[in-house]
XYZ file of C-alpha atoms in Angstrom:
553
model
C 26.683 -30.558 -3.757
C 26.849 -26.501 -4.342
C 24.284 -25.388 -6.971
C 25.169 -21.620 -6.538
C 24.972 -19.283 -9.708
C 25.088 -15.621 -10.290
C 21.701 -14.109 -10.172
C 20.008 -11.887 -13.154
C 19.934 -8.216 -12.236
C 16.264 -8.359 -14.026
C 15.200 -10.571 -11.326
C 16.852 -9.271 -8.193
C 17.138 -5.962 -6.225
C 20.981 -5.686 -4.976
C 19.851 -2.894 -2.593
C 19.100 -3.646 0.872
C 15.613 -4.241 1.367
C 14.342 -0.987 2.773
C 10.458 -1.626 2.243
C 8.403 -4.176 3.392
C 9.389 -7.608 2.125
C 6.982 -10.872 1.852
C 8.339 -14.517 1.591
C 5.872 -17.083 -0.291
C 7.149 -20.650 0.599
C 5.755 -22.747 -2.326
C 5.328 -26.489 -1.319
C 2.556 -28.075 -2.778
C 0.361 -25.041 -4.442
C 2.971 -24.950 -7.372
C 0.863 -22.600 -9.879
C 0.290 -19.025 -10.393
C -3.738 -19.439 -11.296
C -5.831 -19.215 -7.850
C -3.364 -18.946 -5.281
C -4.352 -16.710 -2.728
C -1.524 -17.070 -0.478
C 0.765 -15.690 -3.688
C -1.726 -12.738 -4.353
C -1.715 -11.825 -0.864
C 2.187 -11.961 -0.396
C 2.513 -9.643 -3.652
C -0.038 -7.092 -2.370
C 1.476 -4.193 -0.821
C 5.274 -5.619 -0.544
C 8.070 -4.078 -1.697
C 9.922 -7.215 -2.301
C 8.705 -10.709 -2.510
C 11.065 -13.668 -2.164
C 9.339 -16.927 -3.754
C 10.993 -19.610 -2.142
C 11.058 -23.607 -2.766
C 13.107 -25.341 -0.271
C 14.744 -28.926 -1.803
C 13.956 -31.200 1.326
C 16.302 -34.226 2.021
C 13.601 -35.922 3.648
C 11.801 -36.161 -0.112
C 14.725 -35.503 -2.444
C 17.943 -37.008 -1.754
C 19.186 -40.063 -3.303
C 19.007 -43.363 -1.240
C 20.886 -46.181 -2.993
C 19.039 -48.570 -0.357
C 15.830 -48.006 -1.290
C 13.956 -50.805 -3.850
C 13.736 -48.252 -7.023
C 15.897 -45.382 -7.983
C 14.790 -42.325 -5.737
C 14.881 -41.010 -2.304
C 14.061 -42.730 0.885
C 10.329 -41.578 0.491
C 9.970 -40.982 -3.267
C 10.619 -42.975 -6.594
C 12.532 -40.900 -9.089
C 9.206 -40.723 -11.518
C 7.752 -38.147 -8.839
C 11.130 -36.670 -7.727
C 11.226 -35.844 -11.863
C 7.470 -34.551 -11.842
C 8.319 -32.323 -8.912
C 11.496 -31.040 -10.515
C 9.460 -30.002 -14.033
C 6.654 -28.246 -11.756
C 9.371 -26.096 -10.231
C 11.020 -25.184 -13.579
C 7.605 -24.430 -14.986
C 6.458 -21.764 -12.171
C 9.962 -20.459 -12.211
C 9.410 -19.498 -15.950
C 6.011 -18.246 -14.897
C 7.304 -16.159 -12.192
C 10.310 -14.674 -14.410
C 7.502 -13.705 -17.160
C 5.697 -11.772 -13.688
C 9.219 -10.206 -12.837
C 10.471 -12.321 -10.031
C 11.653 -15.922 -10.014
C 11.920 -19.049 -7.836
C 14.451 -19.353 -5.119
C 15.612 -22.778 -4.593
C 17.319 -23.616 -1.181
C 18.386 -26.937 0.364
C 18.070 -28.205 3.746
C 15.515 -29.222 6.563
C 12.500 -26.801 5.631
C 11.735 -25.233 9.154
C 15.441 -24.255 9.942
C 16.051 -22.886 6.240
C 12.815 -20.799 6.249
C 13.722 -19.398 9.858
C 17.208 -18.343 8.553
C 15.667 -16.536 5.490
C 12.997 -14.762 7.636
C 15.942 -13.323 9.499
C 18.291 -12.661 6.891
C 15.816 -10.998 4.604
C 13.909 -8.887 7.170
C 10.557 -10.575 6.125
C 7.489 -8.786 7.183
C 4.716 -11.360 6.148
C 5.033 -15.051 5.404
C 2.434 -16.601 3.312
C 2.185 -20.357 2.202
C -0.857 -22.832 1.494
C -2.377 -24.443 4.454
C -1.277 -28.275 4.436
C -3.281 -30.984 6.233
C -0.431 -33.836 6.338
C 1.018 -34.519 9.884
C 4.739 -34.250 8.240
C 3.772 -30.375 7.149
C 1.616 -29.774 10.175
C 4.786 -30.246 12.490
C 7.141 -28.314 10.168
C 4.324 -25.565 9.921
C 4.089 -25.308 13.776
C 7.860 -24.561 14.052
C 7.674 -22.066 11.291
C 4.817 -20.187 12.897
C 6.173 -20.127 16.255
C 9.358 -18.261 15.372
C 7.288 -15.943 12.998
C 4.756 -15.112 15.645
C 7.615 -14.417 18.198
C 9.559 -12.177 15.589
C 6.082 -10.066 14.785
C 6.050 -11.550 11.107
C 2.583 -11.543 9.899
C 1.399 -15.228 8.420
C -1.319 -15.925 6.104
C -2.014 -19.640 5.173
C -5.085 -20.018 3.619
C -6.771 -23.206 2.697
C -6.816 -23.652 -1.306
C -5.715 -26.979 -1.937
C -8.869 -28.483 -1.422
C -12.628 -27.312 -2.050
C -13.237 -27.099 2.014
C -11.262 -26.596 4.777
C -11.086 -29.928 6.601
C -11.144 -28.304 10.149
C -14.606 -26.462 9.393
C -16.119 -29.587 8.302
C -15.038 -31.640 11.522
C -16.268 -28.433 13.520
C -19.756 -28.763 11.868
C -19.737 -32.361 12.627
C -19.478 -31.787 16.415
C -15.462 -32.239 16.569
C -15.537 -35.591 14.403
C -14.620 -36.291 10.821
C -17.443 -37.866 8.855
C -17.145 -41.358 8.332
C -19.005 -41.695 4.909
C -19.286 -39.994 1.895
C -22.994 -39.130 2.063
C -22.550 -37.813 5.797
C -19.620 -35.380 4.470
C -21.873 -34.327 1.607
C -24.389 -33.310 3.938
C -22.275 -31.174 6.054
C -20.295 -29.763 3.530
C -22.643 -28.471 0.928
C -21.570 -25.928 -1.356
C -17.921 -24.552 -0.836
C -18.606 -20.563 0.313
C -16.155 -19.490 -2.479
C -18.435 -21.208 -5.540
C -20.335 -18.545 -6.501
C -17.714 -15.887 -6.700
C -15.123 -15.666 -9.665
C -11.523 -17.127 -8.634
C -8.473 -15.019 -9.231
C -6.884 -16.895 -12.221
C -4.395 -14.104 -13.488
C -1.649 -12.173 -11.460
C 0.054 -9.555 -14.175
C 2.795 -8.438 -12.321
C 4.830 -9.580 -8.898
C 7.328 -7.186 -7.058
C 10.883 -7.928 -7.486
C 13.238 -10.056 -5.423
C 14.894 -8.199 -2.401
C 18.693 -8.589 -1.451
C 19.455 -12.492 -0.845
C 22.203 -11.525 1.475
C 24.141 -14.707 2.677
C 21.568 -17.127 1.632
C 22.729 -19.691 -0.841
C 20.405 -19.780 -3.716
C 20.330 -22.013 -6.592
C 18.348 -22.660 -9.839
C 16.238 -25.642 -9.836
C 18.305 -28.474 -9.956
C 18.420 -31.611 -12.488
C 18.032 -34.947 -11.672
C 21.588 -35.457 -12.253
C 22.583 -32.763 -9.841
C 20.558 -34.207 -6.996
C 22.805 -37.359 -7.354
C 20.576 -39.771 -9.536
C 21.982 -41.078 -12.471
C 20.767 -40.163 -15.809
C 18.044 -42.411 -16.868
C 16.635 -42.806 -20.642
C 13.238 -40.726 -21.331
C 11.735 -43.824 -22.316
C 12.098 -45.660 -19.261
C 10.061 -42.768 -17.283
C 6.694 -41.738 -16.841
C 5.189 -40.214 -20.075
C 3.032 -37.539 -17.957
C 5.224 -34.059 -17.698
C 4.952 -31.976 -14.495
C 3.881 -28.350 -14.397
C 0.937 -25.956 -14.154
C 1.269 -25.231 -18.108
C 0.917 -28.819 -18.454
C -1.938 -29.131 -16.110
C -4.057 -26.241 -17.705
C -3.352 -27.699 -20.891
C -4.770 -31.057 -19.975
C -7.903 -29.945 -18.175
C -8.472 -27.272 -21.639
C -8.345 -31.052 -23.255
C -10.605 -32.890 -20.778
C -13.203 -30.301 -20.417
C -13.297 -29.458 -24.708
C -15.127 -33.052 -24.685
C -18.335 -31.546 -22.934
C -20.208 -34.955 -23.527
C -17.268 -37.145 -22.085
C -17.403 -34.520 -18.795
C -21.243 -35.060 -18.536
C -21.326 -38.746 -18.978
C -18.272 -39.634 -16.638
C -19.324 -42.269 -14.075
C -17.075 -43.685 -11.877
C -16.199 -46.548 -11.457
C -16.547 -47.318 -15.149
C -14.057 -46.745 -17.753
C -11.246 -49.372 -19.228
C -8.584 -50.142 -16.854
C -6.505 -51.482 -19.676
C -6.367 -48.489 -21.840
C -2.854 -47.023 -21.633
C -2.590 -45.092 -25.149
C -4.767 -43.149 -24.354
C -6.234 -43.751 -20.530
C -9.686 -43.663 -20.045
C -9.535 -41.018 -17.053
C -8.018 -36.921 -17.437
C -4.618 -37.963 -15.843
C -5.259 -34.828 -13.725
C -4.605 -36.345 -10.564
C -0.606 -35.683 -10.371
C -1.567 -32.051 -11.342
C -3.886 -31.833 -8.428
C -1.506 -33.776 -6.173
C 1.265 -31.146 -6.559
C -1.253 -28.064 -6.816
C -0.096 -27.431 -10.335
C -4.144 -27.426 -10.940
C -6.130 -25.626 -8.557
C -8.976 -28.172 -7.516
C -11.274 -25.203 -7.072
C -10.631 -23.582 -10.606
C -11.539 -27.422 -11.866
C -14.508 -27.398 -9.430
C -15.645 -23.881 -11.266
C -14.977 -25.102 -14.897
C -17.110 -28.396 -14.299
C -19.778 -26.433 -13.046
C -20.165 -24.133 -16.234
C -20.150 -27.227 -18.126
C -22.910 -28.714 -15.757
C -25.012 -25.923 -16.326
C -25.846 -26.505 -19.988
C -26.027 -30.241 -20.270
C -27.802 -33.318 -18.264
C -24.969 -34.806 -16.463
C -23.923 -37.249 -13.993
C -23.954 -36.439 -10.197
C -21.868 -37.199 -7.430
C -20.414 -39.516 -6.130
C -19.758 -41.213 -9.389
C -19.318 -38.003 -11.384
C -16.157 -35.950 -12.297
C -17.181 -33.685 -9.742
C -17.893 -36.176 -7.573
C -14.117 -37.234 -7.641
C -13.049 -33.563 -6.331
C -15.441 -34.103 -3.274
C -14.047 -38.095 -2.757
C -10.698 -36.017 -2.266
C -11.947 -33.574 0.244
C -13.726 -36.531 1.793
C -10.425 -38.355 2.323
C -8.746 -34.833 3.154
C -10.856 -34.208 5.927
C -11.012 -37.932 7.928
C -7.485 -37.827 7.765
C -6.602 -34.783 9.241
C -9.583 -35.666 11.893
C -8.245 -39.061 12.631
C -4.934 -39.927 14.725
C -2.707 -42.446 13.259
C -4.681 -42.384 10.062
C -1.856 -44.026 8.266
C -1.485 -46.913 10.313
C -3.730 -50.125 11.672
C -2.670 -49.706 15.275
C -4.056 -46.925 17.267
C -6.238 -46.084 14.391
C -10.065 -45.763 15.515
C -11.546 -46.105 12.259
C -9.246 -49.235 11.091
C -10.202 -52.887 11.439
C -7.718 -54.972 13.112
C -6.435 -58.050 11.282
C -3.959 -60.180 11.560
C -2.214 -59.559 8.354
C 0.919 -61.859 6.831
C 4.281 -60.309 7.496
C 5.638 -62.061 4.258
C 8.311 -60.364 2.314
C 8.664 -63.037 -0.226
C 4.856 -62.477 -1.478
C 5.484 -58.727 -1.346
C 8.391 -58.484 -3.162
C 7.008 -61.246 -5.614
C 3.965 -58.410 -5.905
C 6.218 -55.363 -5.679
C 8.373 -56.923 -8.554
C 5.551 -58.034 -11.226
C 6.589 -61.894 -10.173
C 3.519 -62.924 -8.931
C 2.260 -65.090 -12.265
C -0.726 -63.456 -13.017
C -0.424 -61.564 -15.767
C -3.114 -58.661 -15.228
C -1.445 -58.318 -11.671
C 1.892 -57.922 -13.025
C 1.418 -55.788 -15.889
C -0.183 -53.334 -13.810
C 2.767 -53.596 -11.213
C 5.161 -52.950 -14.437
C 2.821 -49.881 -15.285
C 3.205 -48.458 -11.566
C 6.870 -49.024 -12.004
C 7.363 -47.330 -15.316
C 4.712 -44.609 -15.679
C 4.069 -44.077 -11.858
C 0.278 -44.331 -12.684
C -2.080 -46.521 -13.641
C -6.160 -46.585 -13.739
C -8.088 -46.523 -10.493
C -9.411 -49.956 -11.301
C -6.101 -51.233 -11.889
C -5.343 -49.759 -8.426
C -7.947 -51.730 -7.159
C -7.276 -55.080 -8.687
C -3.456 -55.056 -7.183
C -4.446 -53.782 -3.778
C -7.376 -56.342 -3.717
C -4.825 -58.969 -4.672
C -2.171 -58.005 -2.108
C -4.247 -57.783 0.909
C -7.787 -59.569 1.246
C -8.276 -61.313 -2.311
C -5.168 -63.352 -2.215
C -2.029 -62.832 -0.671
C -2.979 -61.511 2.804
C -0.215 -59.079 3.264
C -0.818 -56.264 5.216
C -2.411 -52.993 3.630
C 0.279 -50.784 5.025
C 3.334 -52.589 3.141
C 1.415 -51.906 -0.214
C 0.532 -48.298 0.844
C 4.405 -47.823 1.270
C 4.955 -49.222 -2.617
C 2.550 -46.868 -3.793
C 3.300 -44.032 -1.874
C 7.265 -44.250 -3.262
C 6.139 -45.182 -7.065
C 2.820 -43.313 -7.836
C 3.313 -39.749 -9.135
C -0.073 -38.731 -7.689
C 0.461 -40.368 -4.110
C -1.222 -38.236 -1.689
C -0.843 -38.948 1.880
C -4.814 -38.860 2.440
C -6.085 -40.343 -0.609
C -3.104 -43.042 -0.820
C -4.062 -44.106 3.152
C -7.754 -43.805 2.604
C -7.669 -46.177 -0.646
C -5.627 -48.796 0.986
C -7.990 -48.744 3.893
C -10.954 -49.032 1.710
C -9.783 -51.769 -0.573
C -8.028 -53.987 2.206
C -11.942 -53.508 3.458
C -9.942 -52.174 6.943
C -12.297 -49.273 6.698
C -14.950 -47.566 4.557
C -15.827 -50.413 2.862
C -16.437 -53.778 4.880
C -17.932 -56.281 1.624
C -14.619 -58.413 1.643
C -16.111 -61.259 -0.120
C -16.375 -59.141 -3.178
C -12.956 -59.783 -4.773
C -11.365 -58.736 -7.961
C -10.275 -61.719 -9.716
C -6.781 -61.571 -11.213
C -7.716 -63.547 -14.319
C -11.526 -62.529 -15.100
C -11.426 -58.826 -14.170
C -8.862 -58.050 -16.529
C -9.999 -60.036 -19.345
C -13.569 -58.361 -19.197
C -12.291 -55.250 -20.398
C -9.083 -56.569 -22.874
C -9.755 -60.120 -23.781
C -6.981 -59.999 -26.759
C -4.584 -59.197 -23.491
C -3.196 -56.248 -25.404
C -2.145 -54.352 -22.121
C -0.393 -57.387 -20.975
C 1.262 -57.734 -24.440
C 2.649 -54.533 -23.978
C 3.773 -54.090 -20.360
C 5.080 -57.838 -20.100
C 6.548 -58.175 -23.429
C 7.602 -61.782 -22.391
C 4.187 -62.919 -22.856
C 3.604 -60.801 -26.501
C 3.366 -63.928 -28.440
C 1.358 -65.918 -26.036
C -2.258 -66.764 -27.582
C -5.057 -64.953 -26.149
C -7.000 -68.027 -24.836
C -3.988 -68.078 -22.666
C -2.644 -64.557 -21.924
C -4.168 -64.495 -18.562
C -3.352 -67.810 -17.265
C -0.366 -68.826 -19.220
C 0.459 -71.712 -16.979
C -2.356 -73.334 -18.397
C -0.962 -73.289 -21.835
C 0.365 -76.800 -22.906
C 4.374 -76.960 -23.248
C 4.074 -77.060 -27.127
C 2.826 -73.521 -27.152
C 4.539 -72.182 -24.547
C 7.428 -73.179 -26.979
C 5.994 -71.491 -29.607
C 5.268 -68.512 -27.802
C 8.669 -68.422 -26.554
C 7.730 -68.113 -22.895
C 8.362 -71.404 -20.704
C 6.107 -70.942 -17.436
C 8.607 -71.332 -14.579
C 11.757 -70.510 -16.623
C 10.998 -67.226 -18.708
C 7.814 -66.057 -16.795
C 7.136 -67.169 -12.969
C 4.503 -69.689 -12.021
C 1.366 -68.377 -9.809
C 2.456 -67.597 -6.359
C -0.708 -68.789 -5.177
C -3.810 -70.607 -6.540
C -6.521 -67.901 -6.936
C -9.310 -70.130 -5.895
C -7.928 -71.536 -2.921
C -6.015 -68.427 -1.855
C -9.283 -66.158 -2.211
C -11.699 -68.715 -0.515
C -8.544 -68.798 2.596
C -8.575 -64.746 2.953
C -12.229 -64.727 3.180
C -12.344 -67.296 6.064
C -9.379 -65.166 8.113
C -11.644 -61.807 7.195
C -14.650 -63.338 8.648
C -12.541 -64.448 11.519
C -10.931 -60.933 11.893
C -14.372 -59.287 11.616
C -15.890 -61.473 14.345
C -13.317 -60.726 16.959
C -13.211 -56.896 16.396
C -17.200 -56.764 16.729
C -16.864 -59.440 19.789
C -14.230 -56.872 21.461
C -16.140 -53.745 20.103
C -12.813 -52.910 17.989
C -10.625 -52.894 21.304
C -8.566 -55.744 19.993
C -5.234 -55.439 21.559
C -1.628 -56.893 19.978
C -1.877 -60.116 21.992
C -5.690 -60.521 20.698
C -3.797 -60.384 17.185
C -1.376 -62.701 17.975
C -3.503 -65.022 19.470
C -5.758 -65.039 16.157
C -2.652 -65.650 14.034
C -1.964 -68.538 15.867
C -5.262 -69.806 15.406
C -5.254 -69.263 11.376
C -1.876 -70.860 11.235
C -2.747 -73.705 13.009
C -5.966 -74.033 10.878
C -4.195 -73.705 7.659
C -1.494 -76.328 8.734
C -4.264 -78.860 9.306
C -5.890 -78.076 6.239
C -2.779 -78.840 4.268
C -2.082 -82.156 6.168
C -5.694 -82.775 5.385
C -5.183 -82.376 1.431
C -1.881 -84.478 1.427
C -3.736 -87.476 3.177
C -6.325 -87.224 0.668
C -3.982 -87.773 -2.385
C -2.091 -90.257 -0.716
C -2.598 -93.910 -2.647
C -4.867 -96.089 -0.943
C -2.626 -98.771 1.063
C -0.564 -96.337 2.302
């Protein structure tokens, strides 16, 4: 697929670069405000090459995936990224520059550009994700050997994760409280951030590098999908700053914000700022957000971390730091902070959860919202993650993590893995007896079931008395509601009461094994425990059947 075009003379200097040239490599950090890498790249340079590489790893269509998208990302997040790229391209053009879009394996593409354009300075925002760490090492090694200056500042987070780890004696702090104690105030917090760039150097000669405009979804190989079937949230720095302005205009809301409070069933006007996808892509600077909050806090009484809005930014940094300092953070095996638990490998239960077919309307409505919007309230995320893992289905948290990683527009490697470790009680949080009920939890916020009626229209006529447990509705009511359970909407995949009791028992035995072996649980130990748990379950089922047999049989 060729996406070539003729370059606009206003954005391109057609003569061979005779002065110093800088390359600004955009990945996240898709913004102009508080972008120290872009600012440094533009200073003292005759030419500037602002580059984004379409990485097939994340962007190329995968027809075998369970939802439209690439191997790694659903279509909602790809579209959100493309909108963010269009937005920054427009901003760059207003500053006398433009975004140069290339395609291919990023490190190979970057190295070719550095050679072709005779670049003297390479700038990009520091990234802690293992995938980018590997990419960056390849590019930095080439740049170092070629005598190219590299500037890679930390600006995606409030703190440098490596600095926090160093202050903590070379280890990640494993609790929010210990992180806060070590972190203190960010070093930059008392100085105004640079939020405005008035002009940029022109783009130099592109020579033989094939450059494109930001591609459309269709040009990437995806079919046209109707707008109403996609997320209502638009990507880009302009939208991020607009949302931020709207959120902080309500100073009382900012001051009183208290997580985990909030209504997970609110969808017409979500109960949170929905700034997470903009922070994920760096369309909004977390540092700028931090300073805006501090300005408000000066003049009003407000909640404090960990529950405050500022506290949420600090949670983000906490997870980034732990993820950066923990080998194999994204898996159970070989992860020193993760409990070893004999999760089920049940693809049928996983598919029922993923495809909103569990028979529990609260859970299924959330999964429909995830699929359609690529976003849902944090308490809704808690509900479905608990249900899949330690609450009801006992399916491996890594499987749920993969679904979230694909479908969320705000999917963030460190935070997504950190939350799944937390919610499965594999790390950070260990009160596995505290379970989100797939029936009563949603009912507490939305007794009429409006959220369920919206995302599961098959249940829109079910009386509110049965909306959370439609399988209990008498046949006559199911007929009147045009929804026969087992035909129009599935029966529950498990009985919540017995499944949650069973899950608690399994968690208790897994925790006891981890404690006994001081966390050094082998594959064989897990297999033996899994076998023991399966035998106990078979015995319990057999006993229940015998109890139900009529006397005399």
